[in-house]
JSON list of C-alpha atoms in Angstrom, two decimals:
[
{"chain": "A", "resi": 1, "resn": "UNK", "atom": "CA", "xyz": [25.81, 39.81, -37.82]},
{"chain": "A", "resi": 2, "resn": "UNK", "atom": "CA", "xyz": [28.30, 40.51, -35.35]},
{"chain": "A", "resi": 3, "resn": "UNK", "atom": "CA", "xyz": [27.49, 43.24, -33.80]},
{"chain": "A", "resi": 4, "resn": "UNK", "atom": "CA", "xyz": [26.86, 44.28, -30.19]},
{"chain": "A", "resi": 5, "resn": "UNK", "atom": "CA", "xyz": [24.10, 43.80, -28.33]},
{"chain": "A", "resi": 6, "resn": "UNK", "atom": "CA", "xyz": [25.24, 45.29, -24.83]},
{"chain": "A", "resi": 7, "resn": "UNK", "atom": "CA", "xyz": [28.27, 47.67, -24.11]},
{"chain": "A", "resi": 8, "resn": "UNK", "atom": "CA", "xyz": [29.12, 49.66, -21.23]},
{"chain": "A", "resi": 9, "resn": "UNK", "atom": "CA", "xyz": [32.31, 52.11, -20.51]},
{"chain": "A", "resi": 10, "resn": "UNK", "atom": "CA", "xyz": [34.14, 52.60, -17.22]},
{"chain": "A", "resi": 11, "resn": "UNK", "atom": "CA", "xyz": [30.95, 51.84, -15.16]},
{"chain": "A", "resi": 12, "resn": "UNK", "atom": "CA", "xyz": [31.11, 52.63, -11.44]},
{"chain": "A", "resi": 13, "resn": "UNK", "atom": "CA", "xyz": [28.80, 51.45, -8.54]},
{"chain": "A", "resi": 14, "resn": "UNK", "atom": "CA", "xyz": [28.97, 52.12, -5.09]},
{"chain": "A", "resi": 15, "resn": "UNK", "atom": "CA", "xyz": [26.94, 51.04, -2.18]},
{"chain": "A", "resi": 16, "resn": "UNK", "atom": "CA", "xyz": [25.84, 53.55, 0.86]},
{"chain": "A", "resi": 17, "resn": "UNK", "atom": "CA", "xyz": [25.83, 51.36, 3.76]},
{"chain": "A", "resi": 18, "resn": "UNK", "atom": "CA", "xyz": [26.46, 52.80, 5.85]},
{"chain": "A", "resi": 19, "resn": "UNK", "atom": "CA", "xyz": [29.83, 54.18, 4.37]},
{"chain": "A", "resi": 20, "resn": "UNK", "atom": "CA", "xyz": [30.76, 54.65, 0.74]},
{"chain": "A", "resi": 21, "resn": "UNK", "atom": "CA", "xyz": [31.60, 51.39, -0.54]},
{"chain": "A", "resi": 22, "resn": "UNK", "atom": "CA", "xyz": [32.81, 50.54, -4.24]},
{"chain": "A", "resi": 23, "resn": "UNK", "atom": "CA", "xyz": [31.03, 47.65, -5.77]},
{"chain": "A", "resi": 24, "resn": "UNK", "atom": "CA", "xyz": [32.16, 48.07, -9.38]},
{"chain": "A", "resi": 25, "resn": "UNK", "atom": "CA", "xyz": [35.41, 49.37, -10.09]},
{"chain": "A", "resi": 26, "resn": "UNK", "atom": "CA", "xyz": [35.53, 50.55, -14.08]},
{"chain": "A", "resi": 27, "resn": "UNK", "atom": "CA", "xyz": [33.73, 47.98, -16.02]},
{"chain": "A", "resi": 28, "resn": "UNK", "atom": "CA", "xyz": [34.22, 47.79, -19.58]},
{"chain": "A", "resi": 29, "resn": "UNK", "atom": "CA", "xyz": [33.09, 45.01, -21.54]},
{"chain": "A", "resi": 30, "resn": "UNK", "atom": "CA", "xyz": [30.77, 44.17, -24.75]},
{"chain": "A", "resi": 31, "resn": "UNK", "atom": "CA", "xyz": [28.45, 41.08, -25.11]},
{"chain": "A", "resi": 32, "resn": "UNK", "atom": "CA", "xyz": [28.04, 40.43, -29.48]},
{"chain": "A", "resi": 33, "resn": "UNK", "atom": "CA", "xyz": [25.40, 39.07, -31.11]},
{"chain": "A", "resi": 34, "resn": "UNK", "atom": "CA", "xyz": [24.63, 35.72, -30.33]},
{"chain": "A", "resi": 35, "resn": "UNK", "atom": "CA", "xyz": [27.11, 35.27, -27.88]},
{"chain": "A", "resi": 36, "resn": "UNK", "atom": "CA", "xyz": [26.11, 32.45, -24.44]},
{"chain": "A", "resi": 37, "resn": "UNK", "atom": "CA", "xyz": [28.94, 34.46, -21.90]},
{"chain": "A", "resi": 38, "resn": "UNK", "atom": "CA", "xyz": [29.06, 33.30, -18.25]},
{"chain": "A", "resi": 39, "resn": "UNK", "atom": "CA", "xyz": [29.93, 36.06, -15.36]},
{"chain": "A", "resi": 40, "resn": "UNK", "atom": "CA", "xyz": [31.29, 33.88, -12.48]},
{"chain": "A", "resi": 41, "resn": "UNK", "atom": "CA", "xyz": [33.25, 35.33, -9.20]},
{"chain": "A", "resi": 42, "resn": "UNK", "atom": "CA", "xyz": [33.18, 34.50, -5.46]},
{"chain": "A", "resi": 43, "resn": "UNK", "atom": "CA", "xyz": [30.10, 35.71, -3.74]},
{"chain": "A", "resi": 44, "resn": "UNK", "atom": "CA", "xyz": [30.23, 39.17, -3.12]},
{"chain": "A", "resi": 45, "resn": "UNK", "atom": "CA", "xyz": [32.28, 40.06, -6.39]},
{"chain": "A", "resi": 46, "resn": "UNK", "atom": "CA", "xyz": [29.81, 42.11, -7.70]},
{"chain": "A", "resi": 47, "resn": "UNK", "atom": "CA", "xyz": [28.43, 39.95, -10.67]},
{"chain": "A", "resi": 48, "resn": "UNK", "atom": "CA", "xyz": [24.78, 40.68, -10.20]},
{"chain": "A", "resi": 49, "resn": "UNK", "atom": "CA", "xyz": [25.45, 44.40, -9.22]},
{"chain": "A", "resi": 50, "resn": "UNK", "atom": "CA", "xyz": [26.28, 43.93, -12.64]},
{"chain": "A", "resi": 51, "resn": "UNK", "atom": "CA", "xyz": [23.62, 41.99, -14.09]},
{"chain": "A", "resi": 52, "resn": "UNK", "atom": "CA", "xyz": [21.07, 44.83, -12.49]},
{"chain": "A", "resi": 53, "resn": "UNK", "atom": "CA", "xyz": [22.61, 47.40, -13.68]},
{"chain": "A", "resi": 54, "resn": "UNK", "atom": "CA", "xyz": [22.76, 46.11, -17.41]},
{"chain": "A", "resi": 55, "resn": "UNK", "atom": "CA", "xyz": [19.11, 45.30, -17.34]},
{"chain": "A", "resi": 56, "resn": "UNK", "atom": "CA", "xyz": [18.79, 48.53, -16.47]},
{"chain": "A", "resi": 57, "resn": "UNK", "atom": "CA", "xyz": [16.77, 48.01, -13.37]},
{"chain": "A", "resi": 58, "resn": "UNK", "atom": "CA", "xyz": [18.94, 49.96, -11.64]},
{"chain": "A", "resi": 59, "resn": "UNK", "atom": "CA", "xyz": [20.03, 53.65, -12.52]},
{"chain": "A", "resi": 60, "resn": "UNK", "atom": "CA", "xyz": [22.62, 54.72, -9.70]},
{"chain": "A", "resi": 61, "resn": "UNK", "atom": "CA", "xyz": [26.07, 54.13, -11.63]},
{"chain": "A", "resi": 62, "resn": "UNK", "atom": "CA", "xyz": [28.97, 56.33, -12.67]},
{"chain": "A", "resi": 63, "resn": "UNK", "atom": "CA", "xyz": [29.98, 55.78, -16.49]},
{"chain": "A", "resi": 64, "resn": "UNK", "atom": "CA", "xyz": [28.01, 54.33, -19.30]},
{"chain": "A", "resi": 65, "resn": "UNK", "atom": "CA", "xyz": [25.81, 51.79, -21.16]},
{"chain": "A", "resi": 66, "resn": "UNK", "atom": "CA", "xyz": [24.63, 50.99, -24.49]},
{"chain": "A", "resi": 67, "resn": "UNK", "atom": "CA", "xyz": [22.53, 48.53, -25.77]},
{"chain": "A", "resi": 68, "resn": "UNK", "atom": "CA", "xyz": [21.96, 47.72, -28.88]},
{"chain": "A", "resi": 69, "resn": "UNK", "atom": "CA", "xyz": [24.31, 50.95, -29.77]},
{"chain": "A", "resi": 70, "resn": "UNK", "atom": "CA", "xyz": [22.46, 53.00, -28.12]},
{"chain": "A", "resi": 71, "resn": "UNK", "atom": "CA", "xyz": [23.21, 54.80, -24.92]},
{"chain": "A", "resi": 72, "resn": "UNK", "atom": "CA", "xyz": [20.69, 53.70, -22.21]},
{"chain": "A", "resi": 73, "resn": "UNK", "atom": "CA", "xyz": [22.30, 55.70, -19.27]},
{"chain": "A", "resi": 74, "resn": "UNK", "atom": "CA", "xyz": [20.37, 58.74, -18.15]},
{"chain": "A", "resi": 75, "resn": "UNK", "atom": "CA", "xyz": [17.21, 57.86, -20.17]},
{"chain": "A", "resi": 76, "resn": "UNK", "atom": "CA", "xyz": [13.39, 57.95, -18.18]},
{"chain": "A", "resi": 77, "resn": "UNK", "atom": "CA", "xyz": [12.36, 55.48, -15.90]},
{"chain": "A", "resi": 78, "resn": "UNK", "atom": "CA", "xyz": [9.27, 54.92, -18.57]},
{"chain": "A", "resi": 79, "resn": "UNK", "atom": "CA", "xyz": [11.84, 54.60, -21.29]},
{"chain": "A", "resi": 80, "resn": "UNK", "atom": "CA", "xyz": [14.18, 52.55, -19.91]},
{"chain": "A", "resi": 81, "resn": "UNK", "atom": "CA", "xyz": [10.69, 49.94, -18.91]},
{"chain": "A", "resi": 82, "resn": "UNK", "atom": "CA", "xyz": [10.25, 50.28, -22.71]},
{"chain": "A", "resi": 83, "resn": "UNK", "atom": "CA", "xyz": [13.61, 49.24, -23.48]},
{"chain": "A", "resi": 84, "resn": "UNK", "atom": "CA", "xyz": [13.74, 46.25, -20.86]},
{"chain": "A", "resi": 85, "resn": "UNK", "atom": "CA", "xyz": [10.34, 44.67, -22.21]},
{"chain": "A", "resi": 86, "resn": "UNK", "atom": "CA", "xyz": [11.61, 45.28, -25.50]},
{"chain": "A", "resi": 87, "resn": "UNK", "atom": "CA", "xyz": [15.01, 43.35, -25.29]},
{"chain": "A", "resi": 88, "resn": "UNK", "atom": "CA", "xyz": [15.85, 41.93, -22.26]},
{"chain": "A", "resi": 89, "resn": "UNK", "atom": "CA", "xyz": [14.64, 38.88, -20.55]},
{"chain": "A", "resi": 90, "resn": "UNK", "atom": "CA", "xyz": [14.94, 37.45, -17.40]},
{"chain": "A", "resi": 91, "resn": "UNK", "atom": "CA", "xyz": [15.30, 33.91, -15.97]},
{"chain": "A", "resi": 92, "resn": "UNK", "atom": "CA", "xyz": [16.28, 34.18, -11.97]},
{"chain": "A", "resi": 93, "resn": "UNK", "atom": "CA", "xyz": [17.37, 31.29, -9.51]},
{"chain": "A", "resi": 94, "resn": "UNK", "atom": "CA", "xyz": [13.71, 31.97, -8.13]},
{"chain": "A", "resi": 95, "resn": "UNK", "atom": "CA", "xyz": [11.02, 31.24, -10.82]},
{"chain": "A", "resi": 96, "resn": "UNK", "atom": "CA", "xyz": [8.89, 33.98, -9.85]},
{"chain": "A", "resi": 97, "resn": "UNK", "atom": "CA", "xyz": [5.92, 32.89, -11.51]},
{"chain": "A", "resi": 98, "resn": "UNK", "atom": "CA", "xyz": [2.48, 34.21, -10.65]},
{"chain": "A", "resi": 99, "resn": "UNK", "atom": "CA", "xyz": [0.41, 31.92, -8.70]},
{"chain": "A", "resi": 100, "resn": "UNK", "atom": "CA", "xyz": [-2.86, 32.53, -9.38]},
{"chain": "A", "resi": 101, "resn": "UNK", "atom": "CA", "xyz": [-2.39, 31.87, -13.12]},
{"chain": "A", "resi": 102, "resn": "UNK", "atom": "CA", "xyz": [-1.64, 28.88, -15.08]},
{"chain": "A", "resi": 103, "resn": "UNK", "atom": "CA", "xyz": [1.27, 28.30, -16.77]},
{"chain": "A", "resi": 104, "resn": "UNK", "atom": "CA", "xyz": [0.12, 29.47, -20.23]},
{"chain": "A", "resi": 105, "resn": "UNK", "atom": "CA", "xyz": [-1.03, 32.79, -18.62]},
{"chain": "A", "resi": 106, "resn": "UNK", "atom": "CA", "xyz": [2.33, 33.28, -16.93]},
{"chain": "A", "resi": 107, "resn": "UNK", "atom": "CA", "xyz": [4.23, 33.06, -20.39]},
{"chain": "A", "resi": 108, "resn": "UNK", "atom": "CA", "xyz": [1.92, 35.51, -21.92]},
{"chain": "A", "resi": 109, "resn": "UNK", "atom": "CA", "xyz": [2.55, 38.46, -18.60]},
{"chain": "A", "resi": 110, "resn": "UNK", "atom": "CA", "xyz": [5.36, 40.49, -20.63]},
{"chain": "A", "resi": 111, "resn": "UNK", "atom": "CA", "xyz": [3.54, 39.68, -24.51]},
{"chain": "A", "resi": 112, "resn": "UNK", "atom": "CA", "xyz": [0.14, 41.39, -22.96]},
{"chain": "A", "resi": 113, "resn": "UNK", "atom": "CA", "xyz": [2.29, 44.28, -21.30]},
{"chain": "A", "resi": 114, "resn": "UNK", "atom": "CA", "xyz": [4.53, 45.08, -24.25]},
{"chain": "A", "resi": 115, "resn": "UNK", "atom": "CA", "xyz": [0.98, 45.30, -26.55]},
{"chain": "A", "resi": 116, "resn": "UNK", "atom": "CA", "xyz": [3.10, 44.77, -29.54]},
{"chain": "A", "resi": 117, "resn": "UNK", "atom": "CA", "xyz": [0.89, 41.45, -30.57]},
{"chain": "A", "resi": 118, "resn": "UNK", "atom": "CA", "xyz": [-2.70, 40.83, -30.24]},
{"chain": "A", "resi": 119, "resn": "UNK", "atom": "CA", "xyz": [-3.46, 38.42, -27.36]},
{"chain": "A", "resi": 120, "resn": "UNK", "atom": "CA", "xyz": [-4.49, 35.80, -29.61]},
{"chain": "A", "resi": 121, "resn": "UNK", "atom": "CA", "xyz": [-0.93, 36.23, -31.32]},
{"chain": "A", "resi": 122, "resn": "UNK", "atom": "CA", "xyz": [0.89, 36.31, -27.83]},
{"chain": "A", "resi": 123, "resn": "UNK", "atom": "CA", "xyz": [-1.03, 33.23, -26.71]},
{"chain": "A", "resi": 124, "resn": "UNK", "atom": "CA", "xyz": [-0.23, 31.43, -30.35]},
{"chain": "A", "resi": 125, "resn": "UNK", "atom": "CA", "xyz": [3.73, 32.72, -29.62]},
{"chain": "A", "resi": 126, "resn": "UNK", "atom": "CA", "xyz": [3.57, 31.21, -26.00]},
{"chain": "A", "resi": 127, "resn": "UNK", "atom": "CA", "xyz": [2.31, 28.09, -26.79]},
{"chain": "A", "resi": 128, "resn": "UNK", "atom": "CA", "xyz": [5.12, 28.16, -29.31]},
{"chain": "A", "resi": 129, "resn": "UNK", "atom": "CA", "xyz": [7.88, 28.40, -27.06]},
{"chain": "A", "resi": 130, "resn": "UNK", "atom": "CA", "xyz": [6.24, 26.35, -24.37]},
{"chain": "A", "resi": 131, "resn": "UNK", "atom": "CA", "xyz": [6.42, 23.36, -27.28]},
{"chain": "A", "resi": 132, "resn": "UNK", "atom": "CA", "xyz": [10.18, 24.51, -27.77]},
{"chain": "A", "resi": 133, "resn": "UNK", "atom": "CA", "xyz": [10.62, 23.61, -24.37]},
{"chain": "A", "resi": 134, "resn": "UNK", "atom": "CA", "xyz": [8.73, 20.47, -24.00]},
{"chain": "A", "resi": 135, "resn": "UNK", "atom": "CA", "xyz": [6.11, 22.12, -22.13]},
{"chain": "A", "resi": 136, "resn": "UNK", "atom": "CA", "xyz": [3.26, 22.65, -24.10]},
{"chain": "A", "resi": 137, "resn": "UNK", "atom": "CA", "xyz": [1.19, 20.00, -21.99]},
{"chain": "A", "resi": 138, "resn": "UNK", "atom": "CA", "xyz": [1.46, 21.55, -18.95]},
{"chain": "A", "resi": 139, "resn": "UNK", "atom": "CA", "xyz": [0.49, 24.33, -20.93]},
{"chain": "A", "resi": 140, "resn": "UNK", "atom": "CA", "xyz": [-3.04, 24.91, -18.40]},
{"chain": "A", "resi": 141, "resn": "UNK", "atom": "CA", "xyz": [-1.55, 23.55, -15.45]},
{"chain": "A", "resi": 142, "resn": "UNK", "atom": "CA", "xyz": [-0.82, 25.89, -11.90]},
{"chain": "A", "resi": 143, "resn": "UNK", "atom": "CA", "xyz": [2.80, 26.77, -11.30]},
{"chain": "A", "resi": 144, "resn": "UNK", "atom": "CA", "xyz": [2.11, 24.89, -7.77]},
{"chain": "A", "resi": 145, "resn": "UNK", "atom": "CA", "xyz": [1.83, 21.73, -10.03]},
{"chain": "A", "resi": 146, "resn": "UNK", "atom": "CA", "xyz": [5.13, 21.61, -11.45]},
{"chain": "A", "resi": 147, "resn": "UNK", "atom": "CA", "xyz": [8.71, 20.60, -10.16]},
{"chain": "A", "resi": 148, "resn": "UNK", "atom": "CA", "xyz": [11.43, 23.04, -9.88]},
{"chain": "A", "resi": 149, "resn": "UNK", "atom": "CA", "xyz": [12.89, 21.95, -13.22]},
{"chain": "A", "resi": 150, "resn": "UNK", "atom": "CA", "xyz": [9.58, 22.44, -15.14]},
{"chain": "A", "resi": 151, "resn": "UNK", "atom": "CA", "xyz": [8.93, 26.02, -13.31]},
{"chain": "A", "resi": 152, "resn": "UNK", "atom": "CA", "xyz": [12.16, 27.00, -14.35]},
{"chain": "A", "resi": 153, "resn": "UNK", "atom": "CA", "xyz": [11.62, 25.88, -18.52]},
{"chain": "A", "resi": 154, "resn": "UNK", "atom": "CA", "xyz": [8.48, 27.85, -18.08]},
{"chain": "A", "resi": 155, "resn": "UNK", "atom": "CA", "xyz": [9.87, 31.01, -16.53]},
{"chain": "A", "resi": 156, "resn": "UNK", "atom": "CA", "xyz": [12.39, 30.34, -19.56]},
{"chain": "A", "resi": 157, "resn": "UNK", "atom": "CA", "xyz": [9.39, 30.56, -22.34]},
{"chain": "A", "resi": 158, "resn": "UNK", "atom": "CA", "xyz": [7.96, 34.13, -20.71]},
{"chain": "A", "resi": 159, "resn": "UNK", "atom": "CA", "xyz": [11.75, 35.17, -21.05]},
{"chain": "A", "resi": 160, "resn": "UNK", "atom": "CA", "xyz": [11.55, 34.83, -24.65]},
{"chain": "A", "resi": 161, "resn": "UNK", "atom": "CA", "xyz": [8.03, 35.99, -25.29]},
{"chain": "A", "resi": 162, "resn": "UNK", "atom": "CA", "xyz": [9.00, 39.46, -26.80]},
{"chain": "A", "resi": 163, "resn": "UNK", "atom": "CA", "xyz": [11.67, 37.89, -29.00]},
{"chain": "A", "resi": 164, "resn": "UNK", "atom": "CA", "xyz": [14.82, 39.94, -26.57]},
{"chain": "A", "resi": 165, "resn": "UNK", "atom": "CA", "xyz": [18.13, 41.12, -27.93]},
{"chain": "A", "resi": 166, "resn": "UNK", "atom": "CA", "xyz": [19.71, 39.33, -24.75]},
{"chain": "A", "resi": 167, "resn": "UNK", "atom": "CA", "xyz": [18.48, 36.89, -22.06]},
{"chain": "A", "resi": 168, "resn": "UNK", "atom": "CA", "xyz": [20.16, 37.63, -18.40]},
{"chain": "A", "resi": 169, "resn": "UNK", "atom": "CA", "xyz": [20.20, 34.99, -15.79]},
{"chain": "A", "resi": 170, "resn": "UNK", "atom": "CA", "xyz": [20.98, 35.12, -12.17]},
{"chain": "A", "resi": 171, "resn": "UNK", "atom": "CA", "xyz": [21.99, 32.33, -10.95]},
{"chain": "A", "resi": 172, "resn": "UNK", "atom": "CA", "xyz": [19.25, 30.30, -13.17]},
{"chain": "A", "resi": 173, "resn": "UNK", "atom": "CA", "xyz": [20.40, 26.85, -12.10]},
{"chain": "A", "resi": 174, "resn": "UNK", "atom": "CA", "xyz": [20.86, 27.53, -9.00]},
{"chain": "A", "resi": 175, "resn": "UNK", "atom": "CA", "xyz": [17.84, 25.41, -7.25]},
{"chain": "A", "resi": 176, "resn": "UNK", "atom": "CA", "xyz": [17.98, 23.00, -9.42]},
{"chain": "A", "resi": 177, "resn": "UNK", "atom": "CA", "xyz": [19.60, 19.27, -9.06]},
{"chain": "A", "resi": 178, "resn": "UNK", "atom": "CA", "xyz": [22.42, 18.23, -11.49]},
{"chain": "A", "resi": 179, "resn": "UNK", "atom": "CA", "xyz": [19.95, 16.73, -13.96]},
{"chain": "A", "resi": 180, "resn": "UNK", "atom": "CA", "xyz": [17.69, 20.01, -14.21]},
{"chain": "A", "resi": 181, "resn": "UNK", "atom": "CA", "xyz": [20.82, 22.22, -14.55]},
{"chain": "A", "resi": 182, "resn": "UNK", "atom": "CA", "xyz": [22.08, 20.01, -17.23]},
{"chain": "A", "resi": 183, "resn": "UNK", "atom": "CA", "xyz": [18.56, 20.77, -19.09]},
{"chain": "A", "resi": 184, "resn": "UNK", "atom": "CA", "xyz": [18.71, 24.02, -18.42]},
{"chain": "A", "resi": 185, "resn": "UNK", "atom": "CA", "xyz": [22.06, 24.61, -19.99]},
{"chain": "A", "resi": 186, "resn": "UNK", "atom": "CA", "xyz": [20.97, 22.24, -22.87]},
{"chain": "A", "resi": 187, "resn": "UNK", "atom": "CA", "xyz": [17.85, 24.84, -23.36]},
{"chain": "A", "resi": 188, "resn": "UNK", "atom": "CA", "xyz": [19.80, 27.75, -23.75]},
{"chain": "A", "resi": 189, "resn": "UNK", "atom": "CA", "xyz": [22.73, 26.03, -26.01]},
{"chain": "A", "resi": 190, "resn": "UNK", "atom": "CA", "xyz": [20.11, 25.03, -28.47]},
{"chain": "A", "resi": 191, "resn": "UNK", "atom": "CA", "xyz": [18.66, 28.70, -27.96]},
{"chain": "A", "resi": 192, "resn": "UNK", "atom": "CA", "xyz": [21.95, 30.22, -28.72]},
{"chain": "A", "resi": 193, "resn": "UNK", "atom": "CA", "xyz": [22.40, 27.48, -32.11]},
{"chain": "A", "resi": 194, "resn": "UNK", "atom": "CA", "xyz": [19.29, 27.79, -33.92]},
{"chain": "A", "resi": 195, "resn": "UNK", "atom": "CA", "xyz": [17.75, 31.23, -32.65]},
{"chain": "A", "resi": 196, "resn": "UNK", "atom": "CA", "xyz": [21.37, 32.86, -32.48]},
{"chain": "A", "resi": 197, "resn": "UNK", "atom": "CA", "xyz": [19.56, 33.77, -28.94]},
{"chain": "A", "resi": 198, "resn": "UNK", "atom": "CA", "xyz": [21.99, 36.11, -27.03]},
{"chain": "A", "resi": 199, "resn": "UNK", "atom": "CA", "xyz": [22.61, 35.15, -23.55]},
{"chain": "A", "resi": 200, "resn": "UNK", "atom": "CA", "xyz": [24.78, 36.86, -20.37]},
{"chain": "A", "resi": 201, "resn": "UNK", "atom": "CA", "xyz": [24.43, 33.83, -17.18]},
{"chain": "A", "resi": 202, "resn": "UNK", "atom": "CA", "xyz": [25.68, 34.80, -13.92]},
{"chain": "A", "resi": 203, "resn": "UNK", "atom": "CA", "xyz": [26.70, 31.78, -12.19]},
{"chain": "A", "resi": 204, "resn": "UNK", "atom": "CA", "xyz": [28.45, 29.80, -9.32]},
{"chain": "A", "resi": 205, "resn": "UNK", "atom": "CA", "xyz": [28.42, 26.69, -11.31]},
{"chain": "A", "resi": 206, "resn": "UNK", "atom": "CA", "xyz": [31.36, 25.81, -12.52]},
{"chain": "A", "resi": 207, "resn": "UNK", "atom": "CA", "xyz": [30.39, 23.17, -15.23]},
{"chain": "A", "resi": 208, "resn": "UNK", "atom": "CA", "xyz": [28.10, 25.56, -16.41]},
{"chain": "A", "resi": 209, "resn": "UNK", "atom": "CA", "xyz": [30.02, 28.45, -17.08]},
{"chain": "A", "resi": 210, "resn": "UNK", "atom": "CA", "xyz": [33.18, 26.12, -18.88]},
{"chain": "A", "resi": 211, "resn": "UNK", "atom": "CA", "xyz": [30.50, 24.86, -21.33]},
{"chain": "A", "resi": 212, "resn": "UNK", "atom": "CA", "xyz": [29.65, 28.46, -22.41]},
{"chain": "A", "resi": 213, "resn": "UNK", "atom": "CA", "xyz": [31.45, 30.01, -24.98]},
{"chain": "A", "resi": 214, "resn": "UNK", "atom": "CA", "xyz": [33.10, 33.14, -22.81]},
{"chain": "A", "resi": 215, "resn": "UNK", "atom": "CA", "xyz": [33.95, 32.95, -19.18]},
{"chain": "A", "resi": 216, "resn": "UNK", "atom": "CA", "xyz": [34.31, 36.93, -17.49]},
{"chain": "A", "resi": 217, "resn": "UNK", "atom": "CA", "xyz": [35.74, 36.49, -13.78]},
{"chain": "A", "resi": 218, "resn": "UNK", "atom": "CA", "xyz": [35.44, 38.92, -11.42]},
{"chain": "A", "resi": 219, "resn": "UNK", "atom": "CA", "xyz": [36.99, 39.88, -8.42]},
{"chain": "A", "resi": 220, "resn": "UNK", "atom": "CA", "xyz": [36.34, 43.00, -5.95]},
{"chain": "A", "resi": 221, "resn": "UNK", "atom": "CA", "xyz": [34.16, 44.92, -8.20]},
{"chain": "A", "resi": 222, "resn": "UNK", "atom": "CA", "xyz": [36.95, 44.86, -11.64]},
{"chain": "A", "resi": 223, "resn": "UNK", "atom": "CA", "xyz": [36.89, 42.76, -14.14]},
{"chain": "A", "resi": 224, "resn": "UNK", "atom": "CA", "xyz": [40.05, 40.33, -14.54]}
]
């Protein structure tokens, strides 16, 4: 099964402040099936211009993108939420976890939204994952009880709650301490091995990004 799970063709962004600036200068690439790709670039390249506009979070671009063969671009901002909780999740540097639930809750957010599963069968497939990740006993625990490195493996289990085409990260390791990044990478290595778990990183990290199997640089908005 080799076939793609996000396209786009000669994608354009610019920025309005307070001149026209171009972020994103043609951007044509495909992400398969699968596939653990790294986007790394100086600061300022453009790589999570990118990131948000593949999620589809945001809609102001020139050119086009598919997902999952079909074209996103132009589609409803109700459709396009139905597509992201359908097939994309998200792990950020910042956890964003939801205080005033425990962590079990927290996994469940997007399961509960999405409706596709009762919420006995969302909590069953959160505890799931949470045990995937070595979590499950922290399972009723507040986020304000865990370290970074445990905040970050849960905000990893409500990423894969809806079973997503494609996981996006920005900057995921990025608060985390050598050993937590290591585990991090580990988690989604494993991911892409036995789930075949599709992943697109954006990262400064160096040692991360050689570790995954494709590296895309960037430089002043193009590809390179």
């Amino acid at each position: 099964m080799n076939d793609k799970v996000i396209a786009t063709k000669g994608l354009i962004k610019y920025f309005y402040d307070p001149i026209q600036f171009q972020v994103l200068k043609n951007i044509d690439l495909s992400i398969n099936h699968g596939e653990f790709v790294s986007i790394v670039g100086k600061s300022g390249c453009g790589k999570s211009t990118l990131l948000y506009l593949l999620s589809t979070m945001d809609t102001d671009y020139e050119g086009e993108i598919y997902i999952h063969n079909q074209l996103v671009t132009g589609r409803s901002d109700n459709e396009l939420a139905k597509i992201r909780n359908e097939n994309i999740g998200f792990v950020f540097q910042f956890h964003y976890l939801l205080t005033e639930y425990n962590v079990l809750k927290n996994v469940m957010l997007p399961g509960l939204k999405l409706g596709k599963y009762s919420s006995q069968e969302v909590e069953h497939r959160a505890m799931d994952h949470l045990k995937t990740l070595d979590m499950q006993d922290q399972a009723l625990k507040m986020p304000n009880q865990l370290s970074g490195g445990q905040k970050q493996r849960v905000a990893i289990a409500r990423a894969l709650i809806n079973d997503p085409l494609i996981i996006m990260g920005d900057e995921p390791t990025g608060n985390l301490d050598k050993k937590n990044s290591d585990l991090v990478f580990d988690i989604f290595n494993q991911l892409t091995q036995e789930k075949k778990q599709t992943l697109l990183i954006v990262t400064h990290d160096t040692d991360f990004a050689s570790r995954t199997h494709r590296i895309i640089t960037m430089e002043d908005g193009a590809i390179i």
